[in-house]
PDB file of C-alpha atoms in Angstrom:
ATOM      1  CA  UNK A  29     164.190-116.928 -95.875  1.00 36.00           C
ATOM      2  CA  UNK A  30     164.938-113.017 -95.842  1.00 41.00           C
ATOM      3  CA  UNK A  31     163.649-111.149 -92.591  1.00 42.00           C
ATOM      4  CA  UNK A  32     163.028-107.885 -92.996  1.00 42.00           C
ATOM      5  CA  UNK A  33     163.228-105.206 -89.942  1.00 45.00           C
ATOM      6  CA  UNK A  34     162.501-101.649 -89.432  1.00 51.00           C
ATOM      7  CA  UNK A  35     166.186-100.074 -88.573  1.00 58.00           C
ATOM      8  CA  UNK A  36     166.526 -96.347 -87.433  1.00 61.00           C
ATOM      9  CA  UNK A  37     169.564 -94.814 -89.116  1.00 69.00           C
ATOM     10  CA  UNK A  38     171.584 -93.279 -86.386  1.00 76.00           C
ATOM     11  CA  UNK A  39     175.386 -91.871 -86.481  1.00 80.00           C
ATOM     12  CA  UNK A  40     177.339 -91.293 -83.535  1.00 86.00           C
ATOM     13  CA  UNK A  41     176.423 -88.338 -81.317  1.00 86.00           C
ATOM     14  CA  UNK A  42     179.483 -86.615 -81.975  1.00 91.00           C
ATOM     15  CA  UNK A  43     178.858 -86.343 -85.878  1.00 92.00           C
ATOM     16  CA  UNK A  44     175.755 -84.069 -84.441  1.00 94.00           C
ATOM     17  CA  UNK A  45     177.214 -82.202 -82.060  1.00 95.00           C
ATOM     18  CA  UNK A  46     179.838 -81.294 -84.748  1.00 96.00           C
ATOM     19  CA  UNK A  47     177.004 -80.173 -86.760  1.00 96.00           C
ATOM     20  CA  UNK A  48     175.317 -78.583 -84.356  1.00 97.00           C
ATOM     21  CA  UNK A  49     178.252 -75.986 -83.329  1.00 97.00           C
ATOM     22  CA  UNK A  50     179.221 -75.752 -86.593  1.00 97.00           C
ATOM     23  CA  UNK A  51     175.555 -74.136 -87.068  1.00 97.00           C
ATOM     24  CA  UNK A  52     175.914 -72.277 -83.738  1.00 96.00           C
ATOM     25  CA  UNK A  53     178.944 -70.475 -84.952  1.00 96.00           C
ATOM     26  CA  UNK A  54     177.593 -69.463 -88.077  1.00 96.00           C
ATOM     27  CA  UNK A  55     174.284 -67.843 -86.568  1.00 96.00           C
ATOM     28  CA  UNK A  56     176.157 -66.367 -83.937  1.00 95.00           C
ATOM     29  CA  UNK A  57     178.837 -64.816 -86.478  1.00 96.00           C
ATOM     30  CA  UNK A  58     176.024 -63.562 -89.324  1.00 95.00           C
ATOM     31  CA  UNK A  59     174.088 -62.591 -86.011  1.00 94.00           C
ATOM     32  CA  UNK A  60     176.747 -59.910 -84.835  1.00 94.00           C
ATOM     33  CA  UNK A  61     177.403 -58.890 -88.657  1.00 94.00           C
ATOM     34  CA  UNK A  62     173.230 -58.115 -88.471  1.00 94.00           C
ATOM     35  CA  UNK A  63     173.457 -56.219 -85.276  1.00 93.00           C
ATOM     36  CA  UNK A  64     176.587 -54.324 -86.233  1.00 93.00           C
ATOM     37  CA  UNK A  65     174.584 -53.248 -89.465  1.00 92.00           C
ATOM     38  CA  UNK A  66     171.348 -52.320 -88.514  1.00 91.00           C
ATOM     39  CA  UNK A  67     169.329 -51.123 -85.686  1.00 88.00           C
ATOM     40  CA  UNK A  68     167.716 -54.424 -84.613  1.00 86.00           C
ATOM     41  CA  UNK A  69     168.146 -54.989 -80.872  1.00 84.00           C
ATOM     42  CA  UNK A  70     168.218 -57.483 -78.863  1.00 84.00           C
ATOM     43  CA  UNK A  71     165.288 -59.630 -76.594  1.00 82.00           C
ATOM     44  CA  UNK A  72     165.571 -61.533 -73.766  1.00 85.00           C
ATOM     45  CA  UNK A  73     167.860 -64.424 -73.972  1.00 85.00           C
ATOM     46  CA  UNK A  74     164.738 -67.583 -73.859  1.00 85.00           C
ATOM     47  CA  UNK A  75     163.609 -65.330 -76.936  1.00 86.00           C
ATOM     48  CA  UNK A  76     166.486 -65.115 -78.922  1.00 89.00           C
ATOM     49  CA  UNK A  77     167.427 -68.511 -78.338  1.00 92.00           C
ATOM     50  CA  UNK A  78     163.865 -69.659 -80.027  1.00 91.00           C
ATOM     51  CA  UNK A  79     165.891 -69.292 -83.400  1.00 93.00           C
ATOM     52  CA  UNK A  80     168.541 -70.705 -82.933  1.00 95.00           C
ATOM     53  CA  UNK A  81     167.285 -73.787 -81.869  1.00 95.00           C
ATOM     54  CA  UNK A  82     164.804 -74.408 -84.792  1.00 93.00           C
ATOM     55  CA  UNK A  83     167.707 -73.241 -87.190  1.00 96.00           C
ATOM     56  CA  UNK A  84     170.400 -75.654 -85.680  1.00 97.00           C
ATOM     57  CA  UNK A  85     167.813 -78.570 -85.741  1.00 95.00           C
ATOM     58  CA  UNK A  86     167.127 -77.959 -89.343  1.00 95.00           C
ATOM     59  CA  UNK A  87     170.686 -77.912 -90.336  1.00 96.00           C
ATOM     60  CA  UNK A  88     171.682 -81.152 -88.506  1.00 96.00           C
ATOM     61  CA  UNK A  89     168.176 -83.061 -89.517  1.00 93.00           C
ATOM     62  CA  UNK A  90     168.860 -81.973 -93.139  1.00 94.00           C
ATOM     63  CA  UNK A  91     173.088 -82.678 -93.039  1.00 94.00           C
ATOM     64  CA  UNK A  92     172.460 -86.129 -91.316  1.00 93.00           C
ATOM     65  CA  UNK A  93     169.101 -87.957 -92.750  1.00 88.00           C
ATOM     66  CA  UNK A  94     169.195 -90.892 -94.751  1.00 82.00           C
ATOM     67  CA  UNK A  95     168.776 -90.485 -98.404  1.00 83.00           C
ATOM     68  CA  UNK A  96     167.272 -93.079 -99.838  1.00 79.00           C
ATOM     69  CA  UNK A  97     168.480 -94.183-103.896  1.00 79.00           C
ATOM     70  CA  UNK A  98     165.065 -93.239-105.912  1.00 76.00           C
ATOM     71  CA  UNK A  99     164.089 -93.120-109.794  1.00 79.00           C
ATOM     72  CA  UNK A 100     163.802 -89.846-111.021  1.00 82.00           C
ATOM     73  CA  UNK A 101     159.405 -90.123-110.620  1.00 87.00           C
ATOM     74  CA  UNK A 102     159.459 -91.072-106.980  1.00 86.00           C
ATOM     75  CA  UNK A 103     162.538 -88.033-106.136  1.00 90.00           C
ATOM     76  CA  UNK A 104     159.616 -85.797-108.206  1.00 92.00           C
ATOM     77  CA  UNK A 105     156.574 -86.810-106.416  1.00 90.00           C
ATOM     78  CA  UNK A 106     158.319 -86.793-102.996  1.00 89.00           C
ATOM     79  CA  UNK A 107     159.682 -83.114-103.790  1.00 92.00           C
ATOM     80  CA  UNK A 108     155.657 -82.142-104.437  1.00 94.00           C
ATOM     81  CA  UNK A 109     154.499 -84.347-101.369  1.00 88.00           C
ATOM     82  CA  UNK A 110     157.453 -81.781 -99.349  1.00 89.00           C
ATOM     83  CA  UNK A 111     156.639 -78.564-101.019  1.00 92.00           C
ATOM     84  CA  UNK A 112     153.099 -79.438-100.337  1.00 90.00           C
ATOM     85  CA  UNK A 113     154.174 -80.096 -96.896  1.00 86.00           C
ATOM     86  CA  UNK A 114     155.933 -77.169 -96.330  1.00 87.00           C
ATOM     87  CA  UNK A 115     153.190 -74.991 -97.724  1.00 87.00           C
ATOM     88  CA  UNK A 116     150.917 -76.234 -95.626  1.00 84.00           C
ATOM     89  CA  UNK A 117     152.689 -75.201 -93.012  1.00 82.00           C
ATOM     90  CA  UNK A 118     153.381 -72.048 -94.316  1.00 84.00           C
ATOM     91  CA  UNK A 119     149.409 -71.372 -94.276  1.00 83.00           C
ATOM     92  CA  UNK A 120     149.261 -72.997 -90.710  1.00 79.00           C
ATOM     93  CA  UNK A 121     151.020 -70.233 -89.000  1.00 77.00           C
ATOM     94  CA  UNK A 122     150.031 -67.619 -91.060  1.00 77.00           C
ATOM     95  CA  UNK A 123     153.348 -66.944 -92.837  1.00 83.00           C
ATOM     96  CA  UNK A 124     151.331 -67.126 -96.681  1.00 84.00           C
ATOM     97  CA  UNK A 125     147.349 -66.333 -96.647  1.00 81.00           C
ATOM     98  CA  UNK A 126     145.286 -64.334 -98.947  1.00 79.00           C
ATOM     99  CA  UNK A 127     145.141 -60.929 -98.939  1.00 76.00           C
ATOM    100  CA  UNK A 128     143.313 -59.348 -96.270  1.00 70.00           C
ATOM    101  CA  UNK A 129     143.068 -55.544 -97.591  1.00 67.00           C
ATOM    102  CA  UNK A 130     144.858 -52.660 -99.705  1.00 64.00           C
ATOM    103  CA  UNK A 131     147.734 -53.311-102.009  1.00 62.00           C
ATOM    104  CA  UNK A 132     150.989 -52.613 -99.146  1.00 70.00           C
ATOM    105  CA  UNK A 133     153.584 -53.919-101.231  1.00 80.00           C
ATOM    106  CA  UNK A 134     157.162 -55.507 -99.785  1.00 85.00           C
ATOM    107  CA  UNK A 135     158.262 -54.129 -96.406  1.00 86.00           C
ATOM    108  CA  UNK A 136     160.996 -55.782 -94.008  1.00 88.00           C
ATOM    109  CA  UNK A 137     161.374 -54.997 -90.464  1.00 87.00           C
ATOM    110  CA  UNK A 138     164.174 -55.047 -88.442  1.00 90.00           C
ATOM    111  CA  UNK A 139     163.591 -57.861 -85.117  1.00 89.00           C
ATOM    112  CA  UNK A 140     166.266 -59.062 -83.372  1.00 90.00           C
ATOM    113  CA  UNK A 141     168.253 -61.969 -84.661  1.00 91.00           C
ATOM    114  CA  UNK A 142     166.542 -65.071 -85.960  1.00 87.00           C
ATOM    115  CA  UNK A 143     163.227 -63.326 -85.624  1.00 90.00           C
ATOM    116  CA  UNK A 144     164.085 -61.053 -88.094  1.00 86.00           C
ATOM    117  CA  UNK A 145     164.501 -59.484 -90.845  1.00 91.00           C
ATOM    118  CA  UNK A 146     161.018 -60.504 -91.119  1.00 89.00           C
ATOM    119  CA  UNK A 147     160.471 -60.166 -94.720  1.00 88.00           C
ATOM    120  CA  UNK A 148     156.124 -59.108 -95.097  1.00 87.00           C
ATOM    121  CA  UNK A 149     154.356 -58.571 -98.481  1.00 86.00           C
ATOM    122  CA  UNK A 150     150.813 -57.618 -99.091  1.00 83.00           C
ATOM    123  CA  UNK A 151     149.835 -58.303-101.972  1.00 78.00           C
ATOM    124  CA  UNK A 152     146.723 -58.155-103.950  1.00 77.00           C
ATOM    125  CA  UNK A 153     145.827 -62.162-104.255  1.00 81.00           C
ATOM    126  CA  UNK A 154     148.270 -63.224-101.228  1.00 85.00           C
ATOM    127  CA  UNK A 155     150.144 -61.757 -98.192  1.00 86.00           C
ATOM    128  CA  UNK A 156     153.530 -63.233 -96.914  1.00 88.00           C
ATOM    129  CA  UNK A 157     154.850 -62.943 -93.307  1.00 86.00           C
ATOM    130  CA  UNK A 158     158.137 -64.756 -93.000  1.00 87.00           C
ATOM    131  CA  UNK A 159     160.058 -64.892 -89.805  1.00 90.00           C
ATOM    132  CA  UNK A 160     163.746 -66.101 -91.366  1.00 91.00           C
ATOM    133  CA  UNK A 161     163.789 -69.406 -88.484  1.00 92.00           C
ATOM    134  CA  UNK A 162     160.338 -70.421 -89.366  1.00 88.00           C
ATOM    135  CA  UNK A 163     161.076 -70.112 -93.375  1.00 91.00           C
ATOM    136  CA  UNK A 164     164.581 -71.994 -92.973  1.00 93.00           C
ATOM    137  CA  UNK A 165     162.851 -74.805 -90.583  1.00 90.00           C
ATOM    138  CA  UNK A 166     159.708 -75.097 -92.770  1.00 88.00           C
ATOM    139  CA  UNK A 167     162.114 -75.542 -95.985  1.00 92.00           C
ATOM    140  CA  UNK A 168     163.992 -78.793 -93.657  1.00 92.00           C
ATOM    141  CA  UNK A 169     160.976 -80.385 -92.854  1.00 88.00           C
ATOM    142  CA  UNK A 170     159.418 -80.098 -96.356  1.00 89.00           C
ATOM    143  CA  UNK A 171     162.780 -81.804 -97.610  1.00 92.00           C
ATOM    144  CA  UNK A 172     162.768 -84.501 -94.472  1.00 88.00           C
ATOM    145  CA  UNK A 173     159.096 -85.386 -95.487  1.00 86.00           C
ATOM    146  CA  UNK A 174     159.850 -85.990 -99.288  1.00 88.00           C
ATOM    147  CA  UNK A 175     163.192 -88.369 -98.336  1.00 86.00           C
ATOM    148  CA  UNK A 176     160.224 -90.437 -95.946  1.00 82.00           C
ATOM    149  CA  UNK A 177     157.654 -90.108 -99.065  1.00 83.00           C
ATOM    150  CA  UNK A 178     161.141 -92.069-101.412  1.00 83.00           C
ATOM    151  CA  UNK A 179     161.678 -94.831 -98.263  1.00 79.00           C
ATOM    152  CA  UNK A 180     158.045 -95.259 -98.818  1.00 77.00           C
ATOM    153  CA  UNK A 181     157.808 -95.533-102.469  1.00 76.00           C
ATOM    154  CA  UNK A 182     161.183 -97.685-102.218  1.00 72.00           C
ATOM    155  CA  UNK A 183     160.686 -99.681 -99.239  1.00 67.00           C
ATOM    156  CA  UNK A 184     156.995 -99.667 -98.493  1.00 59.00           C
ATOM    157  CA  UNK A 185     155.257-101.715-101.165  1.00 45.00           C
ATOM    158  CA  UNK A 186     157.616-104.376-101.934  1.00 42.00           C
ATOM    159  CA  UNK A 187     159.067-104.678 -98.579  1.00 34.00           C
ATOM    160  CA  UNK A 188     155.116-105.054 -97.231  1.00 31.00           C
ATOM    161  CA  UNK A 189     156.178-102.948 -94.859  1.00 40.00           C
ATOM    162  CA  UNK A 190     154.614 -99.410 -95.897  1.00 38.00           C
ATOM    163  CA  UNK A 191     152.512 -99.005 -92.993  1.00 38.00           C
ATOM    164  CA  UNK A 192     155.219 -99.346 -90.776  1.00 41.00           C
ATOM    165  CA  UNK A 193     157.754 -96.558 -92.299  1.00 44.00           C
ATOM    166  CA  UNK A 194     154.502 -94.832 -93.115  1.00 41.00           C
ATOM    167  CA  UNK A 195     154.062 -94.410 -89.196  1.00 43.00           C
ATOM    168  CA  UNK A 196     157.533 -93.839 -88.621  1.00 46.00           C
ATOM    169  CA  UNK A 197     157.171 -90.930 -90.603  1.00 44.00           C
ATOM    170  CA  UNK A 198     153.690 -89.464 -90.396  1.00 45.00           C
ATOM    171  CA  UNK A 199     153.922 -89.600 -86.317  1.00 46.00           C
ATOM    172  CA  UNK A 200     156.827 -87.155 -86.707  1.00 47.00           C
ATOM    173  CA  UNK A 201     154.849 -85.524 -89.402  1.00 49.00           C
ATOM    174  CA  UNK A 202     151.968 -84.628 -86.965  1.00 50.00           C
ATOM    175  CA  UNK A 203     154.171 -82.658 -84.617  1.00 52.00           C
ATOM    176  CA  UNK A 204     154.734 -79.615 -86.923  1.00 54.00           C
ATOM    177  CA  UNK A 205     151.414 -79.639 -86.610  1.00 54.00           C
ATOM    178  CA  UNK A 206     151.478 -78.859 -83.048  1.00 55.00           C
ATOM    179  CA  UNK A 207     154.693 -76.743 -83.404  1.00 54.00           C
ATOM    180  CA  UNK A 208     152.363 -74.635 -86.515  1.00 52.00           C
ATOM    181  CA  UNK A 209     149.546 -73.732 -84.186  1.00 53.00           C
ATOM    182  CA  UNK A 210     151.541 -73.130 -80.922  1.00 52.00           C
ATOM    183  CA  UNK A 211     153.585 -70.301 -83.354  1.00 52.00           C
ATOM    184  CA  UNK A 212     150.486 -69.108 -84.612  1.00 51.00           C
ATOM    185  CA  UNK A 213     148.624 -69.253 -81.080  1.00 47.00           C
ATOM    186  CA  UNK A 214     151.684 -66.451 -79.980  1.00 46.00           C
ATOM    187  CA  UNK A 215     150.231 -64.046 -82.362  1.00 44.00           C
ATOM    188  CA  UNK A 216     151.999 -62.685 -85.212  1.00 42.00           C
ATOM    189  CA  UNK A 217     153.608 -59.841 -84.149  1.00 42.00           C
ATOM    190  CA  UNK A 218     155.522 -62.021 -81.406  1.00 41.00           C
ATOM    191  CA  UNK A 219     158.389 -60.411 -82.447  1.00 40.00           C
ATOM    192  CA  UNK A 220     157.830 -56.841 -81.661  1.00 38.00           C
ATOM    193  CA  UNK A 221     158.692 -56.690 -78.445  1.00 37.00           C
ATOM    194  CA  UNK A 222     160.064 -58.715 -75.727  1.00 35.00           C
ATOM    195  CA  UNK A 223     156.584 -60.058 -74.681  1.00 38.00           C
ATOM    196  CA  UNK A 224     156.491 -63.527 -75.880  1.00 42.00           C
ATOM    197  CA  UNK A 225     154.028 -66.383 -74.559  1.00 51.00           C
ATOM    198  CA  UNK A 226     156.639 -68.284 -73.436  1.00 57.00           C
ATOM    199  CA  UNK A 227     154.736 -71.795 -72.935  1.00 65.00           C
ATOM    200  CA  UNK A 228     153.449 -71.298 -76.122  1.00 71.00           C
ATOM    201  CA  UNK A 229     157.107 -70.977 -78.118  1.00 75.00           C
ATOM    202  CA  UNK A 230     158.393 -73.645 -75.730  1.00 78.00           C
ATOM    203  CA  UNK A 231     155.916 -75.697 -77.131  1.00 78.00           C
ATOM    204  CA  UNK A 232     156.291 -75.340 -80.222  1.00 79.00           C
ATOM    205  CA  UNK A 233     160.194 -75.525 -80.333  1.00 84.00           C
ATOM    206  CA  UNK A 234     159.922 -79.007 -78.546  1.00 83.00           C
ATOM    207  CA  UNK A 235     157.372 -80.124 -81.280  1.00 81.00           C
ATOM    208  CA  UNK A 236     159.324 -78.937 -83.951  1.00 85.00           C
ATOM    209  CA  UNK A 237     163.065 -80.770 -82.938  1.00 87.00           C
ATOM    210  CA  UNK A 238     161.394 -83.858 -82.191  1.00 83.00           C
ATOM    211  CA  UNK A 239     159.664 -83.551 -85.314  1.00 82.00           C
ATOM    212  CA  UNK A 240     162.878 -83.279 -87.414  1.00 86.00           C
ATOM    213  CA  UNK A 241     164.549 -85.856 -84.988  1.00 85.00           C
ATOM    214  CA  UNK A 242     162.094 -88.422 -86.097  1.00 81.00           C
ATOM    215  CA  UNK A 243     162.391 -88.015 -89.351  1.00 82.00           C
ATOM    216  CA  UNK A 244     166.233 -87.551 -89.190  1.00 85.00           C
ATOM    217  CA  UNK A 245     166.378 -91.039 -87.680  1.00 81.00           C
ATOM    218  CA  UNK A 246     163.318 -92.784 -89.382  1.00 71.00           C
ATOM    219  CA  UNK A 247     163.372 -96.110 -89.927  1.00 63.00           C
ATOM    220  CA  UNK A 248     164.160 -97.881 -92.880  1.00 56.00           C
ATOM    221  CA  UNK A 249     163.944-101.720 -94.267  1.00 52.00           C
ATOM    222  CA  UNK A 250     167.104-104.094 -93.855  1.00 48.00           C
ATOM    223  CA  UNK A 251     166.840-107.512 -94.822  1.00 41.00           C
TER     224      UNK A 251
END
Protein backbone atom coordinates (compact mmCIF):
# COMPACT_ATOMS: atom_id res chain seq x y z
CA UNK A 1 0.00 0.00 0.00
CA UNK A 2 1.67 3.44 -1.11
CA UNK A 3 1.65 6.23 1.70
CA UNK A 4 1.77 9.38 0.57
CA UNK A 5 3.30 12.45 2.74
CA UNK A 6 3.60 16.09 2.42
CA UNK A 7 7.66 16.67 2.23
CA UNK A 8 9.15 20.28 2.29
CA UNK A 9 12.01 20.48 -0.20
CA UNK A 10 14.90 21.89 1.68
CA UNK A 11 18.81 22.07 0.61
CA UNK A 12 21.46 22.65 2.96
CA UNK A 13 21.82 26.14 4.44
CA UNK A 14 24.98 26.72 2.88
CA UNK A 15 23.58 26.35 -0.81
CA UNK A 16 21.53 29.67 0.46
CA UNK A 17 23.90 31.48 2.01
CA UNK A 18 25.99 31.01 -1.21
CA UNK A 19 23.14 32.47 -2.96
CA UNK A 20 22.48 34.94 -0.82
CA UNK A 21 26.12 36.72 -0.99
CA UNK A 22 26.35 35.98 -4.31
CA UNK A 23 23.18 38.46 -4.60
CA UNK A 24 24.73 40.78 -1.97
CA UNK A 25 27.75 41.33 -4.08
CA UNK A 26 26.02 42.02 -7.11
CA UNK A 27 23.64 44.81 -5.57
CA UNK A 28 26.36 46.19 -3.75
CA UNK A 29 28.69 46.33 -7.00
CA UNK A 30 25.71 47.73 -9.58
CA UNK A 31 24.86 49.89 -6.37
CA UNK A 32 28.29 51.86 -6.38
CA UNK A 33 28.30 51.83 -10.39
CA UNK A 34 24.60 53.81 -9.75
CA UNK A 35 26.00 56.17 -7.24
CA UNK A 36 29.20 56.83 -9.14
CA UNK A 37 26.84 57.75 -12.18
CA UNK A 38 24.23 59.76 -11.00
CA UNK A 39 23.26 62.05 -8.30
CA UNK A 40 21.17 59.66 -6.16
CA UNK A 41 22.28 59.79 -2.52
CA UNK A 42 22.19 57.85 0.04
CA UNK A 43 19.41 57.17 3.22
CA UNK A 44 19.85 55.90 6.37
CA UNK A 45 21.26 52.49 6.56
CA UNK A 46 17.57 50.47 7.99
CA UNK A 47 16.36 52.27 4.66
CA UNK A 48 18.68 51.22 2.25
CA UNK A 49 18.86 47.89 3.54
CA UNK A 50 14.84 47.51 2.80
CA UNK A 51 16.08 46.57 -0.83
CA UNK A 52 18.34 44.57 -0.44
CA UNK A 53 16.64 42.28 1.58
CA UNK A 54 13.49 41.82 -0.65
CA UNK A 55 15.97 41.56 -3.70
CA UNK A 56 18.26 38.84 -2.06
CA UNK A 57 15.09 36.86 -0.94
CA UNK A 58 13.79 36.88 -4.42
CA UNK A 59 16.93 35.68 -5.95
CA UNK A 60 17.49 32.74 -3.52
CA UNK A 61 13.49 31.78 -3.42
CA UNK A 62 13.58 31.84 -7.27
CA UNK A 63 17.42 29.97 -7.66
CA UNK A 64 16.37 27.29 -5.02
CA UNK A 65 12.43 26.26 -5.37
CA UNK A 66 11.35 23.08 -6.53
CA UNK A 67 10.23 22.83 -10.04
CA UNK A 68 7.85 20.55 -10.49
CA UNK A 69 7.81 18.32 -14.26
CA UNK A 70 4.36 19.79 -15.88
CA UNK A 71 2.60 19.38 -19.45
CA UNK A 72 2.85 22.27 -21.43
CA UNK A 73 -1.27 23.37 -20.27
CA UNK A 74 -0.63 23.23 -16.56
CA UNK A 75 3.21 25.34 -17.05
CA UNK A 76 0.53 27.85 -19.13
CA UNK A 77 -2.18 28.17 -16.68
CA UNK A 78 0.24 28.38 -13.71
CA UNK A 79 2.25 31.25 -15.64
CA UNK A 80 -1.46 33.20 -15.87
CA UNK A 81 -2.40 32.12 -12.19
CA UNK A 82 1.47 34.07 -11.40
CA UNK A 83 1.12 36.96 -13.70
CA UNK A 84 -2.28 37.32 -12.26
CA UNK A 85 -0.66 37.10 -8.99
CA UNK A 86 1.85 39.44 -9.49
CA UNK A 87 -0.52 41.99 -10.95
CA UNK A 88 -2.49 41.93 -8.26
CA UNK A 89 0.02 42.91 -6.33
CA UNK A 90 1.15 45.39 -8.50
CA UNK A 91 -2.42 47.18 -8.01
CA UNK A 92 -2.15 46.45 -4.16
CA UNK A 93 0.57 48.87 -3.54
CA UNK A 94 -0.19 51.17 -6.02
CA UNK A 95 2.70 50.47 -8.42
CA UNK A 96 -0.11 50.09 -11.71
CA UNK A 97 -3.66 52.00 -11.25
CA UNK A 98 -5.64 53.99 -13.63
CA UNK A 99 -4.94 57.22 -14.49
CA UNK A 100 -5.67 59.78 -12.07
CA UNK A 101 -5.27 63.13 -14.28
CA UNK A 102 -3.35 64.86 -17.33
CA UNK A 103 -1.32 62.94 -19.81
CA UNK A 104 2.56 63.23 -17.79
CA UNK A 105 4.22 60.82 -19.85
CA UNK A 106 7.53 58.59 -18.63
CA UNK A 107 9.67 60.26 -15.95
CA UNK A 108 12.38 58.41 -13.67
CA UNK A 109 13.73 59.77 -10.56
CA UNK A 110 16.82 59.32 -9.07
CA UNK A 111 16.33 57.56 -5.08
CA UNK A 112 18.95 56.01 -3.53
CA UNK A 113 19.82 52.45 -4.32
CA UNK A 114 17.15 49.79 -4.47
CA UNK A 115 14.53 52.45 -4.08
CA UNK A 116 15.34 53.81 -7.16
CA UNK A 117 15.50 54.59 -10.25
CA UNK A 118 11.90 54.60 -9.69
CA UNK A 119 10.65 54.33 -13.12
CA UNK A 120 6.73 56.51 -13.06
CA UNK A 121 4.43 56.82 -16.14
CA UNK A 122 1.19 58.62 -16.41
CA UNK A 123 -0.55 57.67 -18.81
CA UNK A 124 -3.90 58.31 -20.24
CA UNK A 125 -5.79 54.77 -19.34
CA UNK A 126 -3.07 53.69 -16.57
CA UNK A 127 -0.26 55.14 -14.36
CA UNK A 128 2.86 53.04 -13.30
CA UNK A 129 4.99 53.67 -10.15
CA UNK A 130 7.72 51.08 -9.91
CA UNK A 131 10.22 51.05 -7.14
CA UNK A 132 13.04 48.52 -8.90
CA UNK A 133 12.93 46.02 -5.30
CA UNK A 134 9.23 45.90 -5.33
CA UNK A 135 9.09 45.14 -9.34
CA UNK A 136 12.03 42.44 -9.03
CA UNK A 137 10.25 40.82 -5.74
CA UNK A 138 6.72 41.01 -7.25
CA UNK A 139 8.15 39.23 -10.58
CA UNK A 140 9.65 36.13 -7.81
CA UNK A 141 6.60 35.69 -6.15
CA UNK A 142 4.41 35.68 -9.31
CA UNK A 143 6.88 32.85 -10.59
CA UNK A 144 6.92 30.98 -6.90
CA UNK A 145 3.01 31.02 -7.05
CA UNK A 146 2.71 29.45 -10.63
CA UNK A 147 5.50 26.45 -9.64
CA UNK A 148 2.73 25.88 -6.35
CA UNK A 149 -0.31 26.29 -8.99
CA UNK A 150 1.96 22.96 -11.27
CA UNK A 151 2.50 20.87 -7.64
CA UNK A 152 -1.15 21.42 -7.48
CA UNK A 153 -2.27 20.48 -10.84
CA UNK A 154 0.45 17.53 -10.58
CA UNK A 155 0.16 16.43 -7.14
CA UNK A 156 -3.15 17.68 -5.85
CA UNK A 157 -5.89 15.72 -7.58
CA UNK A 158 -4.49 12.39 -7.99
CA UNK A 159 -2.44 12.37 -4.95
CA UNK A 160 -5.95 13.46 -2.94
CA UNK A 161 -3.90 15.60 -1.40
CA UNK A 162 -4.75 19.15 -3.06
CA UNK A 163 -5.97 20.74 -0.07
CA UNK A 164 -3.00 20.09 1.70
CA UNK A 165 -0.27 21.64 -0.88
CA UNK A 166 -3.10 24.03 -1.59
CA UNK A 167 -2.53 25.37 2.10
CA UNK A 168 1.01 25.00 1.94
CA UNK A 169 0.94 27.42 -0.64
CA UNK A 170 -1.94 29.84 -0.27
CA UNK A 171 -0.83 30.49 3.61
CA UNK A 172 2.42 31.85 2.13
CA UNK A 173 0.34 33.39 -0.54
CA UNK A 174 -1.61 35.57 2.01
CA UNK A 175 1.48 37.26 3.37
CA UNK A 176 2.24 39.46 0.29
CA UNK A 177 -0.83 40.47 1.13
CA UNK A 178 0.23 41.91 4.31
CA UNK A 179 3.70 42.88 2.90
CA UNK A 180 1.32 44.88 -0.24
CA UNK A 181 -0.60 47.03 2.19
CA UNK A 182 2.17 47.68 4.83
CA UNK A 183 4.24 49.23 1.45
CA UNK A 184 1.33 50.99 0.43
CA UNK A 185 0.33 52.12 4.13
CA UNK A 186 4.15 54.07 3.96
CA UNK A 187 2.83 56.25 1.29
CA UNK A 188 4.19 56.42 -2.06
CA UNK A 189 6.65 58.82 -2.05
CA UNK A 190 8.53 56.80 0.83
CA UNK A 191 11.40 57.25 -1.04
CA UNK A 192 11.92 60.91 -1.14
CA UNK A 193 13.50 61.46 1.75
CA UNK A 194 14.91 59.73 4.65
CA UNK A 195 11.53 59.71 6.55
CA UNK A 196 10.33 56.25 6.33
CA UNK A 197 7.60 54.58 8.72
CA UNK A 198 9.85 52.27 9.87
CA UNK A 199 7.31 49.65 11.57
CA UNK A 200 5.50 49.83 8.61
CA UNK A 201 8.58 48.65 6.04
CA UNK A 202 9.68 46.28 8.81
CA UNK A 203 6.52 44.80 8.40
CA UNK A 204 6.27 44.38 5.31
CA UNK A 205 9.88 43.04 4.63
CA UNK A 206 9.17 40.24 7.28
CA UNK A 207 5.87 39.38 5.38
CA UNK A 208 7.40 39.36 2.21
CA UNK A 209 10.71 36.77 3.06
CA UNK A 210 8.55 34.53 4.84
CA UNK A 211 6.29 34.67 2.07
CA UNK A 212 8.91 33.55 -0.52
CA UNK A 213 10.40 31.16 2.20
CA UNK A 214 7.21 29.25 2.20
CA UNK A 215 6.86 28.87 -1.05
CA UNK A 216 10.63 28.22 -1.63
CA UNK A 217 10.25 25.23 0.69
CA UNK A 218 6.55 24.14 0.02
CA UNK A 219 5.67 20.91 0.36
CA UNK A 220 5.31 18.41 -2.12
CA UNK A 221 3.85 14.61 -2.40
CA UNK A 222 6.35 11.55 -1.89
CA UNK A 223 5.04 8.24 -1.88
Amino acid sequence: MNRLAAQFSVEEPSAYLKTAVLALGAQSALALVYLAATDAGLAEPRTLAIPFVWITAAVVGVRHASRPTSTGRIRVVAAVVGIGYGLFLACVTGAVGTAMGAVGGLDVLLLPPGWGPVVRYDGAVVSVFLFPYRAIGYAALAYLVSLAVRDVAEYGTPAGLGGLVALGSCASCALPLVAAFGSALGGAGVGLGTTLTGETYLLATVAYVLSVAVLTVRPTVGT
